[in-house]
Amino acid sequence: MEEAGVKKREFTGYEYKTVTADSGRVSFLIDGYQCFGWEMDDNFPYGQNSDKAGNQKKMSIRLKRSRKIINKMELTRLQRNFEACVGEIDTLESAKTSTASLCAIAAGIMGTSFMAGSVFAVTAEPPRVILCILLAIPAFLGWILPYFLYKSIARKQTEKLTPLIEEKYKEIYAICEKGNKLLY
């Protein structure tokens, strides 16, 4: 006899994936992975990792998809291409400011070197005040210049890299569209 109210569920095997991403990119990644058959695992809440100051920086996303999904090999290939493009976007985003940071730090170090020379000149026996003044001028410039140098280089890098980042996003959207067509 069959009991009333008891439903029989079919077994579905899942494969699982955990993705850690910046909190601002989580929605983008969830939408992208859904195009390859992944869905949010309802049994696992969003995991939030934060730094020591309590600022939320990274989130863990737990995804699952059926093991019996059709076109799995092609979807996996497209997913790897998607992940590679996301990695390239991350690299391009960090490249916007990395060159600017290095130039600003180098200018600051040079300014500090001139200041050290200026201090040594004034503390020498007998004090060389003229040399101290001559070395102090580029030292102060080396301490003031990095801010403006950073802003200028970062702006130029952003203008140069933004079209490349947009091209990668277009490539990602094309990959996701192909993956979505394979699913449905």
PDB file of C-alpha atoms in Angstrom:
ATOM      1  CA  MET A   1       0.000   0.000   0.000  1.00  0.00           C
ATOM      2  CA  GLU A   2       1.133   3.488  -0.823  1.00  0.00           C
ATOM      3  CA  GLU A   3       1.162   6.025   1.984  1.00  0.00           C
ATOM      4  CA  ALA A   4      -0.725   9.236   1.370  1.00  0.00           C
ATOM      5  CA  GLY A   5       1.361  12.402   1.105  1.00  0.00           C
ATOM      6  CA  VAL A   6       4.704  10.641   0.527  1.00  0.00           C
ATOM      7  CA  LYS A   7       6.319  11.683  -2.722  1.00  0.00           C
ATOM      8  CA  LYS A   8       9.052   9.718  -4.331  1.00  0.00           C
ATOM      9  CA  ARG A   9      12.018  11.788  -5.488  1.00  0.00           C
ATOM     10  CA  GLU A  10      14.427  10.713  -8.148  1.00  0.00           C
ATOM     11  CA  PHE A  11      18.082  10.710  -7.229  1.00  0.00           C
ATOM     12  CA  THR A  12      20.172  13.411  -8.840  1.00  0.00           C
ATOM     13  CA  GLY A  13      23.945  13.313  -8.524  1.00  0.00           C
ATOM     14  CA  TYR A  14      25.662  16.665  -8.347  1.00  0.00           C
ATOM     15  CA  GLU A  15      29.162  17.919  -8.765  1.00  0.00           C
ATOM     16  CA  TYR A  16      30.185  20.863  -6.604  1.00  0.00           C
ATOM     17  CA  LYS A  17      32.403  23.878  -7.073  1.00  0.00           C
ATOM     18  CA  THR A  18      33.446  26.615  -4.673  1.00  0.00           C
ATOM     19  CA  VAL A  19      34.425  29.987  -6.083  1.00  0.00           C
ATOM     20  CA  THR A  20      35.982  32.779  -4.040  1.00  0.00           C
ATOM     21  CA  ALA A  21      35.615  36.272  -5.468  1.00  0.00           C
ATOM     22  CA  ASP A  22      35.543  39.947  -4.597  1.00  0.00           C
ATOM     23  CA  SER A  23      32.172  40.946  -3.196  1.00  0.00           C
ATOM     24  CA  GLY A  24      31.572  43.338  -6.102  1.00  0.00           C
ATOM     25  CA  ARG A  25      32.001  40.587  -8.681  1.00  0.00           C
ATOM     26  CA  VAL A  26      29.866  37.848  -7.091  1.00  0.00           C
ATOM     27  CA  SER A  27      26.695  38.572  -9.052  1.00  0.00           C
ATOM     28  CA  PHE A  28      28.618  38.660 -12.342  1.00  0.00           C
ATOM     29  CA  LEU A  29      30.223  35.282 -11.616  1.00  0.00           C
ATOM     30  CA  ILE A  30      26.954  33.655 -10.549  1.00  0.00           C
ATOM     31  CA  ASP A  31      25.298  34.801 -13.781  1.00  0.00           C
ATOM     32  CA  GLY A  32      28.248  33.519 -15.795  1.00  0.00           C
ATOM     33  CA  TYR A  33      28.426  30.109 -14.135  1.00  0.00           C
ATOM     34  CA  GLN A  34      24.683  29.608 -14.627  1.00  0.00           C
ATOM     35  CA  CYS A  35      25.346  29.623 -18.378  1.00  0.00           C
ATOM     36  CA  PHE A  36      27.432  26.469 -17.896  1.00  0.00           C
ATOM     37  CA  GLY A  37      24.824  24.575 -15.895  1.00  0.00           C
ATOM     38  CA  TRP A  38      25.866  25.624 -12.403  1.00  0.00           C
ATOM     39  CA  GLU A  39      23.322  26.777  -9.862  1.00  0.00           C
ATOM     40  CA  MET A  40      23.588  28.089  -6.345  1.00  0.00           C
ATOM     41  CA  ASP A  41      23.753  25.403  -3.678  1.00  0.00           C
ATOM     42  CA  ASP A  42      20.861  26.247  -1.355  1.00  0.00           C
ATOM     43  CA  ASN A  43      22.394  24.135   1.419  1.00  0.00           C
ATOM     44  CA  PHE A  44      25.396  26.431   1.651  1.00  0.00           C
ATOM     45  CA  PRO A  45      24.958  30.129   2.460  1.00  0.00           C
ATOM     46  CA  TYR A  46      27.214  32.808   1.039  1.00  0.00           C
ATOM     47  CA  GLY A  47      30.491  32.708   2.906  1.00  0.00           C
ATOM     48  CA  GLN A  48      31.962  36.081   3.695  1.00  0.00           C
ATOM     49  CA  ASN A  49      35.656  36.440   4.351  1.00  0.00           C
ATOM     50  CA  SER A  50      36.795  39.737   5.809  1.00  0.00           C
ATOM     51  CA  ASP A  51      40.104  41.294   6.712  1.00  0.00           C
ATOM     52  CA  LYS A  52      41.241  42.191  10.234  1.00  0.00           C
ATOM     53  CA  ALA A  53      39.543  45.597  10.073  1.00  0.00           C
ATOM     54  CA  GLY A  54      36.219  43.893   9.325  1.00  0.00           C
ATOM     55  CA  ASN A  55      36.042  45.116   5.730  1.00  0.00           C
ATOM     56  CA  GLN A  56      34.316  42.574   3.539  1.00  0.00           C
ATOM     57  CA  LYS A  57      36.594  41.731   0.626  1.00  0.00           C
ATOM     58  CA  LYS A  58      36.017  38.163  -0.559  1.00  0.00           C
ATOM     59  CA  MET A  59      32.982  35.925  -0.704  1.00  0.00           C
ATOM     60  CA  SER A  60      32.782  32.178  -1.177  1.00  0.00           C
ATOM     61  CA  ILE A  61      30.112  30.924  -3.554  1.00  0.00           C
ATOM     62  CA  ARG A  62      29.126  27.268  -3.516  1.00  0.00           C
ATOM     63  CA  LEU A  63      27.734  25.988  -6.815  1.00  0.00           C
ATOM     64  CA  LYS A  64      26.346  22.663  -7.954  1.00  0.00           C
ATOM     65  CA  ARG A  65      25.301  21.085 -11.238  1.00  0.00           C
ATOM     66  CA  SER A  66      23.870  17.775 -12.274  1.00  0.00           C
ATOM     67  CA  ARG A  67      26.336  15.088 -13.244  1.00  0.00           C
ATOM     68  CA  LYS A  68      24.001  13.999 -16.044  1.00  0.00           C
ATOM     69  CA  ILE A  69      24.105  17.350 -17.833  1.00  0.00           C
ATOM     70  CA  ILE A  70      24.282  17.069 -21.611  1.00  0.00           C
ATOM     71  CA  ASN A  71      27.203  18.548 -23.561  1.00  0.00           C
ATOM     72  CA  LYS A  72      29.283  18.466 -20.380  1.00  0.00           C
ATOM     73  CA  MET A  73      32.657  18.403 -22.149  1.00  0.00           C
ATOM     74  CA  GLU A  74      31.873  21.415 -24.307  1.00  0.00           C
ATOM     75  CA  LEU A  75      30.400  23.282 -21.342  1.00  0.00           C
ATOM     76  CA  THR A  76      33.535  22.550 -19.321  1.00  0.00           C
ATOM     77  CA  ARG A  77      35.722  23.852 -22.154  1.00  0.00           C
ATOM     78  CA  LEU A  78      33.670  27.032 -22.387  1.00  0.00           C
ATOM     79  CA  GLN A  79      33.762  27.390 -18.592  1.00  0.00           C
ATOM     80  CA  ARG A  80      37.564  27.208 -18.591  1.00  0.00           C
ATOM     81  CA  ASN A  81      37.672  29.856 -21.294  1.00  0.00           C
ATOM     82  CA  PHE A  82      35.289  31.990 -19.184  1.00  0.00           C
ATOM     83  CA  GLU A  83      37.514  31.598 -16.115  1.00  0.00           C
ATOM     84  CA  ALA A  84      40.610  32.500 -18.145  1.00  0.00           C
ATOM     85  CA  CYS A  85      38.930  35.673 -19.411  1.00  0.00           C
ATOM     86  CA  VAL A  86      37.881  36.634 -15.868  1.00  0.00           C
ATOM     87  CA  GLY A  87      41.484  36.131 -14.755  1.00  0.00           C
ATOM     88  CA  GLU A  88      42.727  38.317 -17.605  1.00  0.00           C
ATOM     89  CA  ILE A  89      40.272  41.048 -16.607  1.00  0.00           C
ATOM     90  CA  ASP A  90      41.569  40.883 -13.029  1.00  0.00           C
ATOM     91  CA  THR A  91      45.140  41.210 -14.314  1.00  0.00           C
ATOM     92  CA  LEU A  92      44.235  44.175 -16.516  1.00  0.00           C
ATOM     93  CA  GLU A  93      42.386  45.870 -13.644  1.00  0.00           C
ATOM     94  CA  SER A  94      45.410  45.569 -11.367  1.00  0.00           C
ATOM     95  CA  ALA A  95      47.719  46.762 -14.172  1.00  0.00           C
ATOM     96  CA  LYS A  96      45.874  50.094 -14.181  1.00  0.00           C
ATOM     97  CA  THR A  97      47.567  51.132 -10.951  1.00  0.00           C
ATOM     98  CA  SER A  98      50.613  48.859 -10.596  1.00  0.00           C
ATOM     99  CA  THR A  99      52.869  50.847 -12.948  1.00  0.00           C
ATOM    100  CA  ALA A 100      51.728  54.101 -11.363  1.00  0.00           C
ATOM    101  CA  SER A 101      52.486  52.741  -7.893  1.00  0.00           C
ATOM    102  CA  LEU A 102      55.971  51.604  -8.885  1.00  0.00           C
ATOM    103  CA  CYS A 103      56.836  54.977 -10.432  1.00  0.00           C
ATOM    104  CA  ALA A 104      55.509  56.878  -7.414  1.00  0.00           C
ATOM    105  CA  ILE A 105      57.428  54.672  -4.998  1.00  0.00           C
ATOM    106  CA  ALA A 106      60.631  55.062  -7.029  1.00  0.00           C
ATOM    107  CA  ALA A 107      60.258  58.852  -7.025  1.00  0.00           C
ATOM    108  CA  GLY A 108      59.654  58.830  -3.265  1.00  0.00           C
ATOM    109  CA  ILE A 109      62.733  56.694  -2.650  1.00  0.00           C
ATOM    110  CA  MET A 110      64.862  59.014  -4.760  1.00  0.00           C
ATOM    111  CA  GLY A 111      63.551  62.002  -2.808  1.00  0.00           C
ATOM    112  CA  THR A 112      64.392  60.256   0.438  1.00  0.00           C
ATOM    113  CA  SER A 113      67.907  59.526  -0.846  1.00  0.00           C
ATOM    114  CA  PHE A 114      68.435  63.196  -1.625  1.00  0.00           C
ATOM    115  CA  MET A 115      67.143  64.099   1.847  1.00  0.00           C
ATOM    116  CA  ALA A 116      69.591  61.647   3.406  1.00  0.00           C
ATOM    117  CA  GLY A 117      72.406  63.299   1.439  1.00  0.00           C
ATOM    118  CA  SER A 118      71.194  66.686   2.607  1.00  0.00           C
ATOM    119  CA  VAL A 119      71.225  65.587   6.239  1.00  0.00           C
ATOM    120  CA  PHE A 120      74.694  64.104   5.901  1.00  0.00           C
ATOM    121  CA  ALA A 121      75.906  67.360   4.292  1.00  0.00           C
ATOM    122  CA  VAL A 122      74.644  69.522   7.151  1.00  0.00           C
ATOM    123  CA  THR A 123      75.935  67.190   9.883  1.00  0.00           C
ATOM    124  CA  ALA A 124      79.399  66.927   8.331  1.00  0.00           C
ATOM    125  CA  GLU A 125      82.340  68.637   9.985  1.00  0.00           C
ATOM    126  CA  PRO A 126      82.433  71.491   8.905  1.00  0.00           C
ATOM    127  CA  PRO A 127      78.744  71.753   7.861  1.00  0.00           C
ATOM    128  CA  ARG A 128      78.186  72.183   4.143  1.00  0.00           C
ATOM    129  CA  VAL A 129      75.011  74.289   4.167  1.00  0.00           C
ATOM    130  CA  ILE A 130      75.039  75.102   0.442  1.00  0.00           C
ATOM    131  CA  LEU A 131      75.258  71.413  -0.455  1.00  0.00           C
ATOM    132  CA  CYS A 132      72.500  70.724   2.077  1.00  0.00           C
ATOM    133  CA  ILE A 133      70.192  73.244   0.364  1.00  0.00           C
ATOM    134  CA  LEU A 134      71.058  71.946  -3.105  1.00  0.00           C
ATOM    135  CA  LEU A 135      70.211  68.374  -2.063  1.00  0.00           C
ATOM    136  CA  ALA A 136      67.077  69.373  -0.126  1.00  0.00           C
ATOM    137  CA  ILE A 137      65.359  70.915  -3.174  1.00  0.00           C
ATOM    138  CA  PRO A 138      65.161  67.645  -5.185  1.00  0.00           C
ATOM    139  CA  ALA A 139      64.389  65.821  -1.931  1.00  0.00           C
ATOM    140  CA  PHE A 140      61.242  67.838  -1.338  1.00  0.00           C
ATOM    141  CA  LEU A 141      60.307  67.525  -5.010  1.00  0.00           C
ATOM    142  CA  GLY A 142      60.787  63.758  -4.669  1.00  0.00           C
ATOM    143  CA  TRP A 143      58.321  63.749  -1.792  1.00  0.00           C
ATOM    144  CA  ILE A 144      55.706  65.958  -3.472  1.00  0.00           C
ATOM    145  CA  LEU A 145      55.947  64.618  -7.026  1.00  0.00           C
ATOM    146  CA  PRO A 146      54.814  60.982  -6.393  1.00  0.00           C
ATOM    147  CA  TYR A 147      51.172  61.951  -5.786  1.00  0.00           C
ATOM    148  CA  PHE A 148      50.879  63.797  -9.088  1.00  0.00           C
ATOM    149  CA  LEU A 149      52.957  61.187 -10.879  1.00  0.00           C
ATOM    150  CA  TYR A 150      50.677  58.411  -9.607  1.00  0.00           C
ATOM    151  CA  LYS A 151      47.507  60.234 -10.685  1.00  0.00           C
ATOM    152  CA  SER A 152      48.870  60.997 -14.137  1.00  0.00           C
ATOM    153  CA  ILE A 153      50.172  57.510 -14.893  1.00  0.00           C
ATOM    154  CA  ALA A 154      47.078  55.803 -13.459  1.00  0.00           C
ATOM    155  CA  ARG A 155      44.827  57.972 -15.654  1.00  0.00           C
ATOM    156  CA  LYS A 156      46.876  57.150 -18.775  1.00  0.00           C
ATOM    157  CA  GLN A 157      46.916  53.426 -17.955  1.00  0.00           C
ATOM    158  CA  THR A 158      43.157  53.448 -17.359  1.00  0.00           C
ATOM    159  CA  GLU A 159      42.548  55.118 -20.718  1.00  0.00           C
ATOM    160  CA  LYS A 160      44.825  52.586 -22.405  1.00  0.00           C
ATOM    161  CA  LEU A 161      43.461  49.436 -20.703  1.00  0.00           C
ATOM    162  CA  THR A 162      39.719  50.192 -20.588  1.00  0.00           C
ATOM    163  CA  PRO A 163      39.130  49.195 -24.256  1.00  0.00           C
ATOM    164  CA  LEU A 164      40.980  45.914 -23.672  1.00  0.00           C
ATOM    165  CA  ILE A 165      38.837  45.176 -20.618  1.00  0.00           C
ATOM    166  CA  GLU A 166      35.665  45.923 -22.583  1.00  0.00           C
ATOM    167  CA  GLU A 167      36.792  43.504 -25.309  1.00  0.00           C
ATOM    168  CA  LYS A 168      37.282  40.790 -22.686  1.00  0.00           C
ATOM    169  CA  TYR A 169      33.768  41.418 -21.352  1.00  0.00           C
ATOM    170  CA  LYS A 170      32.392  41.070 -24.891  1.00  0.00           C
ATOM    171  CA  GLU A 171      34.300  37.804 -25.238  1.00  0.00           C
ATOM    172  CA  ILE A 172      32.855  36.592 -21.930  1.00  0.00           C
ATOM    173  CA  TYR A 173      29.310  37.439 -23.029  1.00  0.00           C
ATOM    174  CA  ALA A 174      29.836  35.492 -26.293  1.00  0.00           C
ATOM    175  CA  ILE A 175      31.156  32.482 -24.335  1.00  0.00           C
ATOM    176  CA  CYS A 176      28.216  32.617 -21.925  1.00  0.00           C
ATOM    177  CA  GLU A 177      25.784  32.835 -24.820  1.00  0.00           C
ATOM    178  CA  LYS A 178      27.295  29.705 -26.403  1.00  0.00           C
ATOM    179  CA  GLY A 179      27.107  27.878 -23.081  1.00  0.00           C
ATOM    180  CA  ASN A 180      23.500  28.923 -22.537  1.00  0.00           C
ATOM    181  CA  LYS A 181      22.542  27.648 -26.041  1.00  0.00           C
ATOM    182  CA  LEU A 182      24.080  24.257 -25.217  1.00  0.00           C
ATOM    183  CA  LEU A 183      21.948  24.005 -22.076  1.00  0.00           C
ATOM    184  CA  TYR A 184      18.569  24.800 -23.604  1.00  0.00           C
TER     185      TYR A 184
END
